[in-house]
PDB file of C-alpha atoms in Angstrom:
ATOM      1  CA  GLY A  23       0.092  -0.235   0.115  1.00 54.00           C
ATOM      2  CA  GLN A  24       0.800   3.767  -0.126  1.00 59.00           C
ATOM      3  CA  GLN A  25       3.566   5.200   2.597  1.00 77.00           C
ATOM      4  CA  LEU A  26       4.561   8.643   3.467  1.00 90.00           C
ATOM      5  CA  ASN A  27       7.761   9.128   4.755  1.00 94.00           C
ATOM      6  CA  GLN A  28       7.943  12.177   6.431  1.00 96.00           C
ATOM      7  CA  SER A  29      11.546  14.125   7.697  1.00 96.00           C
ATOM      8  CA  PRO A  30      12.883  15.103  10.048  1.00 96.00           C
ATOM      9  CA  GLN A  31      11.052  13.232  12.650  1.00 95.00           C
ATOM     10  CA  SER A  32      11.760  16.048  15.145  1.00 95.00           C
ATOM     11  CA  MET A  33      13.301  19.292  15.125  1.00 94.00           C
ATOM     12  CA  PHE A  34      14.284  22.330  17.375  1.00 93.00           C
ATOM     13  CA  ILE A  35      13.371  25.487  16.693  1.00 90.00           C
ATOM     14  CA  GLN A  36      14.683  29.174  18.150  1.00 92.00           C
ATOM     15  CA  GLU A  37      12.233  32.171  17.643  1.00 93.00           C
ATOM     16  CA  GLY A  38      12.839  33.768  14.100  1.00 94.00           C
ATOM     17  CA  GLU A  39      14.121  30.710  12.415  1.00 94.00           C
ATOM     18  CA  ASP A  40      12.870  29.626   9.326  1.00 95.00           C
ATOM     19  CA  VAL A  41      12.091  25.741   9.217  1.00 94.00           C
ATOM     20  CA  SER A  42      11.364  23.251   6.438  1.00 97.00           C
ATOM     21  CA  MET A  43      10.059  19.704   6.772  1.00 97.00           C
ATOM     22  CA  ASN A  44       9.085  17.140   3.903  1.00 97.00           C
ATOM     23  CA  CYS A  45       7.137  14.156   2.549  1.00 97.00           C
ATOM     24  CA  THR A  46       7.746  11.558  -0.177  1.00 96.00           C
ATOM     25  CA  SER A  47       6.032   8.802  -1.413  1.00 94.00           C
ATOM     26  CA  SER A  48       6.717   5.725  -3.663  1.00 91.00           C
ATOM     27  CA  SER A  49       3.624   6.578  -5.359  1.00 90.00           C
ATOM     28  CA  ILE A  50       1.755   9.590  -6.525  1.00 92.00           C
ATOM     29  CA  PHE A  51      -1.099  11.426  -4.966  1.00 92.00           C
ATOM     30  CA  ASN A  52      -3.805  13.978  -6.372  1.00 91.00           C
ATOM     31  CA  THR A  53      -4.171  15.814  -3.223  1.00 93.00           C
ATOM     32  CA  TRP A  54      -1.209  16.863  -0.557  1.00 95.00           C
ATOM     33  CA  LEU A  55      -2.664  18.186   2.880  1.00 96.00           C
ATOM     34  CA  TRP A  56      -0.639  19.653   5.890  1.00 98.00           C
ATOM     35  CA  TYR A  57      -2.073  19.426   9.078  1.00 98.00           C
ATOM     36  CA  LYS A  58      -0.660  20.565  12.910  1.00 98.00           C
ATOM     37  CA  GLN A  59      -1.888  18.639  16.075  1.00 97.00           C
ATOM     38  CA  ASP A  60      -1.317  19.800  19.348  1.00 94.00           C
ATOM     39  CA  PRO A  61      -1.457  17.616  22.119  1.00 89.00           C
ATOM     40  CA  GLY A  62      -4.794  16.005  23.021  1.00 86.00           C
ATOM     41  CA  GLU A  63      -6.412  17.628  19.996  1.00 92.00           C
ATOM     42  CA  GLY A  64      -7.414  16.753  16.252  1.00 95.00           C
ATOM     43  CA  PRO A  65      -5.507  17.712  13.513  1.00 97.00           C
ATOM     44  CA  VAL A  66      -6.018  21.211  11.971  1.00 97.00           C
ATOM     45  CA  LEU A  67      -5.800  21.828   8.347  1.00 96.00           C
ATOM     46  CA  LEU A  68      -2.861  24.227   7.340  1.00 97.00           C
ATOM     47  CA  ILE A  69      -2.584  23.864   3.627  1.00 97.00           C
ATOM     48  CA  ALA A  70      -4.249  22.078   0.920  1.00 96.00           C
ATOM     49  CA  LEU A  71      -2.454  21.263  -2.609  1.00 96.00           C
ATOM     50  CA  TYR A  72      -4.323  19.925  -5.652  1.00 94.00           C
ATOM     51  CA  LYS A  73      -2.117  20.241  -8.464  1.00 94.00           C
ATOM     52  CA  ALA A  74       1.529  19.252  -9.248  1.00 95.00           C
ATOM     53  CA  GLY A  75       3.771  22.222  -9.063  1.00 95.00           C
ATOM     54  CA  GLU A  76       1.377  24.090  -6.984  1.00 95.00           C
ATOM     55  CA  LEU A  77       3.025  26.516  -4.388  1.00 97.00           C
ATOM     56  CA  THR A  78       0.541  27.546  -1.516  1.00 97.00           C
ATOM     57  CA  SER A  79       0.644  30.225   1.118  1.00 97.00           C
ATOM     58  CA  ASN A  80      -1.152  30.668   4.595  1.00 96.00           C
ATOM     59  CA  GLY A  81       0.727  33.492   6.399  1.00 97.00           C
ATOM     60  CA  ARG A  82       4.057  32.127   7.205  1.00 97.00           C
ATOM     61  CA  LEU A  83       3.354  28.724   5.851  1.00 98.00           C
ATOM     62  CA  THR A  84       4.426  27.935   2.475  1.00 98.00           C
ATOM     63  CA  ALA A  85       3.673  24.390   0.982  1.00 98.00           C
ATOM     64  CA  GLN A  86       4.549  22.976  -2.209  1.00 97.00           C
ATOM     65  CA  PHE A  87       2.865  20.077  -4.473  1.00 96.00           C
ATOM     66  CA  GLY A  88       5.829  18.107  -6.016  1.00 96.00           C
ATOM     67  CA  ILE A  89       5.997  18.011  -9.792  1.00 95.00           C
ATOM     68  CA  THR A  90       6.366  14.171  -9.526  1.00 94.00           C
ATOM     69  CA  ARG A  91       3.370  13.897  -7.462  1.00 93.00           C
ATOM     70  CA  LYS A  92       5.464  12.008  -5.196  1.00 94.00           C
ATOM     71  CA  ASP A  93       6.418  14.750  -2.813  1.00 96.00           C
ATOM     72  CA  SER A  94       5.639  17.851  -0.876  1.00 98.00           C
ATOM     73  CA  PHE A  95       7.429  20.583   1.429  1.00 97.00           C
ATOM     74  CA  LEU A  96       6.238  22.680   4.456  1.00 98.00           C
ATOM     75  CA  ASN A  97       8.402  25.883   5.115  1.00 98.00           C
ATOM     76  CA  ILE A  98       7.667  27.872   8.275  1.00 96.00           C
ATOM     77  CA  SER A  99       9.317  31.290   8.170  1.00 96.00           C
ATOM     78  CA  ALA A 100      10.093  33.384  11.271  1.00 95.00           C
ATOM     79  CA  SER A 101       9.196  30.970  13.737  1.00 94.00           C
ATOM     80  CA  ILE A 102       7.263  31.789  17.032  1.00 93.00           C
ATOM     81  CA  PRO A 103       6.669  29.794  20.120  1.00 91.00           C
ATOM     82  CA  SER A 104       3.204  28.631  19.132  1.00 93.00           C
ATOM     83  CA  ASP A 105       4.459  26.897  16.344  1.00 95.00           C
ATOM     84  CA  VAL A 106       5.641  23.938  18.437  1.00 94.00           C
ATOM     85  CA  GLY A 107       3.262  20.957  17.935  1.00 95.00           C
ATOM     86  CA  ILE A 108       3.088  17.827  15.320  1.00 97.00           C
ATOM     87  CA  TYR A 109       3.001  18.564  11.720  1.00 97.00           C
ATOM     88  CA  PHE A 110       1.359  15.730   9.730  1.00 97.00           C
ATOM     89  CA  CYS A 111       1.461  15.419   5.906  1.00 97.00           C
ATOM     90  CA  ALA A 112      -1.387  13.662   3.994  1.00 96.00           C
ATOM     91  CA  GLY A 113      -1.924  12.434   0.495  1.00 94.00           C
ATOM     92  CA  LEU A 114      -4.850  11.296  -1.290  1.00 91.00           C
ATOM     93  CA  PHE A 115      -5.082   9.286  -4.448  1.00 86.00           C
ATOM     94  CA  LYS A 116      -8.540   8.918  -5.909  1.00 80.00           C
ATOM     95  CA  ALA A 117      -8.331   6.162  -7.929  1.00 79.00           C
ATOM     96  CA  ALA A 118      -7.462   4.381  -4.630  1.00 75.00           C
ATOM     97  CA  GLY A 119     -10.497   5.821  -2.935  1.00 76.00           C
ATOM     98  CA  ASN A 120     -10.991   8.778  -0.413  1.00 82.00           C
ATOM     99  CA  LYS A 121      -8.806   7.931   2.344  1.00 89.00           C
ATOM    100  CA  LEU A 122      -5.964   9.843   3.403  1.00 93.00           C
ATOM    101  CA  THR A 123      -2.279   8.428   3.721  1.00 94.00           C
ATOM    102  CA  PHE A 124      -0.401  10.101   6.765  1.00 95.00           C
ATOM    103  CA  GLY A 125       3.298  10.600   7.327  1.00 95.00           C
ATOM    104  CA  GLY A 126       4.600   9.811  10.716  1.00 94.00           C
ATOM    105  CA  GLY A 127       4.742  13.454  11.726  1.00 96.00           C
ATOM    106  CA  THR A 128       7.444  16.129  12.553  1.00 97.00           C
ATOM    107  CA  ARG A 129       7.745  16.948  15.967  1.00 96.00           C
ATOM    108  CA  VAL A 130       8.678  20.673  16.201  1.00 95.00           C
ATOM    109  CA  LEU A 131      10.034  21.704  19.767  1.00 93.00           C
ATOM    110  CA  VAL A 132      11.577  24.997  21.223  1.00 84.00           C
ATOM    111  CA  LYS A 133      15.625  24.939  21.391  1.00 82.00           C
ATOM    112  CA  PRO A 134      16.265  24.782  25.000  1.00 76.00           C
TER     113      PRO A 134
ATOM    114  CA  ASP B  24     -20.230  27.706  11.299  1.00 64.00           C
ATOM    115  CA  ALA B  25     -20.141  24.529  13.091  1.00 77.00           C
ATOM    116  CA  GLY B  26     -16.793  22.402  12.712  1.00 94.00           C
ATOM    117  CA  VAL B  27     -16.613  18.671  13.216  1.00 97.00           C
ATOM    118  CA  THR B  28     -17.897  17.813  16.777  1.00 97.00           C
ATOM    119  CA  GLN B  29     -17.297  14.126  18.538  1.00 98.00           C
ATOM    120  CA  SER B  30     -18.695  12.571  21.705  1.00 97.00           C
ATOM    121  CA  PRO B  31     -17.432  11.801  24.024  1.00 97.00           C
ATOM    122  CA  THR B  32     -13.750  13.209  24.858  1.00 97.00           C
ATOM    123  CA  HIS B  33     -12.500  10.755  26.734  1.00 96.00           C
ATOM    124  CA  LEU B  34     -13.844   6.901  27.558  1.00 96.00           C
ATOM    125  CA  ILE B  35     -12.356   4.183  29.608  1.00 98.00           C
ATOM    126  CA  LYS B  36     -13.685   0.552  28.976  1.00 98.00           C
ATOM    127  CA  THR B  37     -12.416  -2.916  29.685  1.00 98.00           C
ATOM    128  CA  ARG B  38     -11.324  -5.524  27.491  1.00 98.00           C
ATOM    129  CA  GLY B  39     -14.338  -7.427  25.737  1.00 98.00           C
ATOM    130  CA  GLN B  40     -16.703  -4.461  26.206  1.00 98.00           C
ATOM    131  CA  GLN B  41     -18.078  -2.984  23.212  1.00 98.00           C
ATOM    132  CA  VAL B  42     -18.083   1.055  22.496  1.00 98.00           C
ATOM    133  CA  THR B  43     -19.813   3.722  20.289  1.00 98.00           C
ATOM    134  CA  LEU B  44     -18.337   6.761  19.252  1.00 98.00           C
ATOM    135  CA  ARG B  45     -20.264   9.649  17.865  1.00 98.00           C
ATOM    136  CA  CYS B  46     -19.277  12.333  15.056  1.00 98.00           C
ATOM    137  CA  SER B  47     -21.297  15.262  13.696  1.00 98.00           C
ATOM    138  CA  PRO B  48     -19.802  16.655  10.499  1.00 97.00           C
ATOM    139  CA  LYS B  49     -18.745  20.201   9.744  1.00 95.00           C
ATOM    140  CA  SER B  50     -22.030  21.970   8.421  1.00 94.00           C
ATOM    141  CA  GLY B  51     -22.667  21.320   4.590  1.00 92.00           C
ATOM    142  CA  HIS B  52     -20.396  18.303   4.667  1.00 94.00           C
ATOM    143  CA  ASP B  53     -21.817  14.901   3.889  1.00 94.00           C
ATOM    144  CA  THR B  54     -18.880  12.618   3.899  1.00 95.00           C
ATOM    145  CA  VAL B  55     -17.606  11.052   7.080  1.00 96.00           C
ATOM    146  CA  SER B  56     -14.235   9.305   7.676  1.00 96.00           C
ATOM    147  CA  TRP B  57     -13.021   7.647  10.989  1.00 98.00           C
ATOM    148  CA  TYR B  58      -8.883   7.189  11.806  1.00 97.00           C
ATOM    149  CA  GLN B  59      -7.639   5.498  14.803  1.00 97.00           C
ATOM    150  CA  GLN B  60      -4.528   7.439  15.905  1.00 96.00           C
ATOM    151  CA  ALA B  61      -1.992   5.567  18.084  1.00 94.00           C
ATOM    152  CA  LEU B  62       0.198   7.624  20.496  1.00 92.00           C
ATOM    153  CA  GLY B  63       3.136   8.936  18.494  1.00 90.00           C
ATOM    154  CA  GLN B  64       1.665   7.802  15.109  1.00 92.00           C
ATOM    155  CA  GLY B  65       0.003   9.281  12.302  1.00 94.00           C
ATOM    156  CA  PRO B  66      -3.831   8.569  11.853  1.00 96.00           C
ATOM    157  CA  GLN B  67      -4.686   5.352  10.073  1.00 96.00           C
ATOM    158  CA  PHE B  68      -7.754   5.116   7.993  1.00 96.00           C
ATOM    159  CA  ILE B  69     -10.350   2.868   9.574  1.00 97.00           C
ATOM    160  CA  PHE B  70     -13.592   3.550   6.970  1.00 96.00           C
ATOM    161  CA  GLN B  71     -15.514   6.286   5.328  1.00 95.00           C
ATOM    162  CA  TYR B  72     -19.423   7.037   4.877  1.00 96.00           C
ATOM    163  CA  TYR B  73     -21.415   8.457   2.270  1.00 94.00           C
ATOM    164  CA  GLU B  74     -25.089   8.404   1.580  1.00 93.00           C
ATOM    165  CA  GLU B  75     -25.450   6.386   4.460  1.00 95.00           C
ATOM    166  CA  GLU B  76     -23.121   3.573   3.181  1.00 95.00           C
ATOM    167  CA  GLU B  77     -19.542   2.212   3.978  1.00 94.00           C
ATOM    168  CA  ARG B  78     -17.789   3.749   0.764  1.00 92.00           C
ATOM    169  CA  GLN B  79     -14.108   2.590   1.518  1.00 92.00           C
ATOM    170  CA  ARG B  80     -12.610   0.361   4.260  1.00 94.00           C
ATOM    171  CA  GLY B  81      -9.076   0.230   5.810  1.00 93.00           C
ATOM    172  CA  ASN B  82      -7.149  -2.479   7.040  1.00 94.00           C
ATOM    173  CA  PHE B  83      -9.360  -2.961  10.163  1.00 97.00           C
ATOM    174  CA  PRO B  84     -11.014  -6.074  11.659  1.00 97.00           C
ATOM    175  CA  ASP B  85     -14.654  -6.475  11.222  1.00 96.00           C
ATOM    176  CA  ARG B  86     -15.029  -5.521  15.199  1.00 98.00           C
ATOM    177  CA  PHE B  87     -14.979  -2.280  13.631  1.00 98.00           C
ATOM    178  CA  SER B  88     -18.239  -1.069  12.207  1.00 97.00           C
ATOM    179  CA  GLY B  89     -19.866   1.814  11.575  1.00 97.00           C
ATOM    180  CA  HIS B  90     -23.188   3.838  10.397  1.00 97.00           C
ATOM    181  CA  GLN B  91     -24.062   7.006   8.847  1.00 98.00           C
ATOM    182  CA  PHE B  92     -27.522   8.721   9.653  1.00 97.00           C
ATOM    183  CA  PRO B  93     -29.867  10.782   6.973  1.00 97.00           C
ATOM    184  CA  ASN B  94     -28.270  13.906   8.964  1.00 96.00           C
ATOM    185  CA  TYR B  95     -24.982  12.856   8.002  1.00 97.00           C
ATOM    186  CA  SER B  96     -23.755  12.321  11.391  1.00 98.00           C
ATOM    187  CA  SER B  97     -21.856   8.929  12.156  1.00 98.00           C
ATOM    188  CA  GLU B  98     -21.274   6.703  14.727  1.00 98.00           C
ATOM    189  CA  LEU B  99     -17.910   4.257  14.992  1.00 98.00           C
ATOM    190  CA  ASN B 100     -18.854   0.926  16.992  1.00 98.00           C
ATOM    191  CA  VAL B 101     -15.970  -1.299  18.327  1.00 98.00           C
ATOM    192  CA  ASN B 102     -16.708  -4.748  19.634  1.00 97.00           C
ATOM    193  CA  ALA B 103     -15.119  -7.306  21.903  1.00 98.00           C
ATOM    194  CA  LEU B 104     -12.211  -4.716  22.629  1.00 98.00           C
ATOM    195  CA  LEU B 105      -8.609  -5.183  23.028  1.00 98.00           C
ATOM    196  CA  LEU B 106      -5.953  -3.306  24.898  1.00 97.00           C
ATOM    197  CA  GLY B 107      -4.587  -2.515  21.452  1.00 97.00           C
ATOM    198  CA  ASP B 108      -7.741  -0.603  20.727  1.00 98.00           C
ATOM    199  CA  SER B 109      -6.475   2.380  22.965  1.00 98.00           C
ATOM    200  CA  ALA B 110      -5.893   5.242  20.932  1.00 97.00           C
ATOM    201  CA  LEU B 111      -7.662   8.693  19.862  1.00 97.00           C
ATOM    202  CA  TYR B 112     -10.032   7.980  17.349  1.00 98.00           C
ATOM    203  CA  LEU B 113     -10.675  10.833  14.821  1.00 98.00           C
ATOM    204  CA  CYS B 114     -13.515  11.820  12.723  1.00 98.00           C
ATOM    205  CA  ALA B 115     -13.328  13.808   9.717  1.00 97.00           C
ATOM    206  CA  SER B 116     -15.788  15.659   7.422  1.00 96.00           C
ATOM    207  CA  SER B 117     -15.433  16.485   3.749  1.00 93.00           C
ATOM    208  CA  LEU B 118     -18.019  17.342   1.021  1.00 91.00           C
ATOM    209  CA  ALA B 119     -18.111  15.114  -2.126  1.00 86.00           C
ATOM    210  CA  ALA B 120     -19.486  17.424  -4.566  1.00 80.00           C
ATOM    211  CA  SER B 121     -16.517  19.586  -4.116  1.00 77.00           C
ATOM    212  CA  GLY B 122     -14.242  17.170  -6.122  1.00 74.00           C
ATOM    213  CA  GLN B 123     -11.169  17.942  -3.753  1.00 71.00           C
ATOM    214  CA  GLU B 124     -12.305  15.900  -0.777  1.00 78.00           C
ATOM    215  CA  THR B 125     -10.230  17.951   1.981  1.00 90.00           C
ATOM    216  CA  GLN B 126     -10.979  16.643   5.294  1.00 94.00           C
ATOM    217  CA  TYR B 127     -11.562  18.408   8.519  1.00 95.00           C
ATOM    218  CA  PHE B 128     -10.957  16.771  11.326  1.00 97.00           C
ATOM    219  CA  GLY B 129     -12.844  16.814  15.015  1.00 97.00           C
ATOM    220  CA  PRO B 130     -11.234  16.853  18.439  1.00 97.00           C
ATOM    221  CA  GLY B 131     -11.030  13.137  18.530  1.00 97.00           C
ATOM    222  CA  THR B 132     -12.246  10.456  21.210  1.00 98.00           C
ATOM    223  CA  ARG B 133      -9.513   9.417  23.608  1.00 97.00           C
ATOM    224  CA  LEU B 134     -10.274   5.637  24.462  1.00 98.00           C
ATOM    225  CA  LEU B 135      -8.435   3.686  27.027  1.00 98.00           C
ATOM    226  CA  VAL B 136      -9.235   0.099  27.072  1.00 98.00           C
ATOM    227  CA  LEU B 137      -8.235  -1.936  30.591  1.00 97.00           C
TER     228      LEU B 137
END
């Protein structure tokens, strides 16, 4: 079945830094979604990407749908303390149904 | 605009018992998907309901069943609970006619099986 490899697994941020994370797959997707999940809560949609090559921003967040349709990245610019949390990528391939396949998550922590 | 709601927020059961979790979709949505999220992992797809029928199912045993009502709300039932069923159960809703099927999640139900 389809699997998503998300990296890095965790990262430390210092306020003001730019951070980047990505997801890769062995198979193609029609849609890439990026979610943020805080402890004890459900994932919150950050950015949705529907077309290969698409670059979309949401405030300080920017995400791109890779042209091969097998990867996506998320950038956070000028990070702030509330950016701490777990970020998940998720892919959807319509021919395989409407289920989302999730990556393992990137845990963003504050640098001590 | 009401988002996705789930009940209860937390639940404790013992092995062998049965549990029912409930979900109301975001206003205007007609499709409900259920996911299981174990601690430290990404959500895993259980099944999806559309027009009161199971449209797609993930790799979960028959102990997991569901239902969708005419008002689009949904239930997830788990029979003969096992310790390994302890997880956060997430409901997500979407609009089939949108063609994009972007899914919005509820806060989840935390199930602990003892």
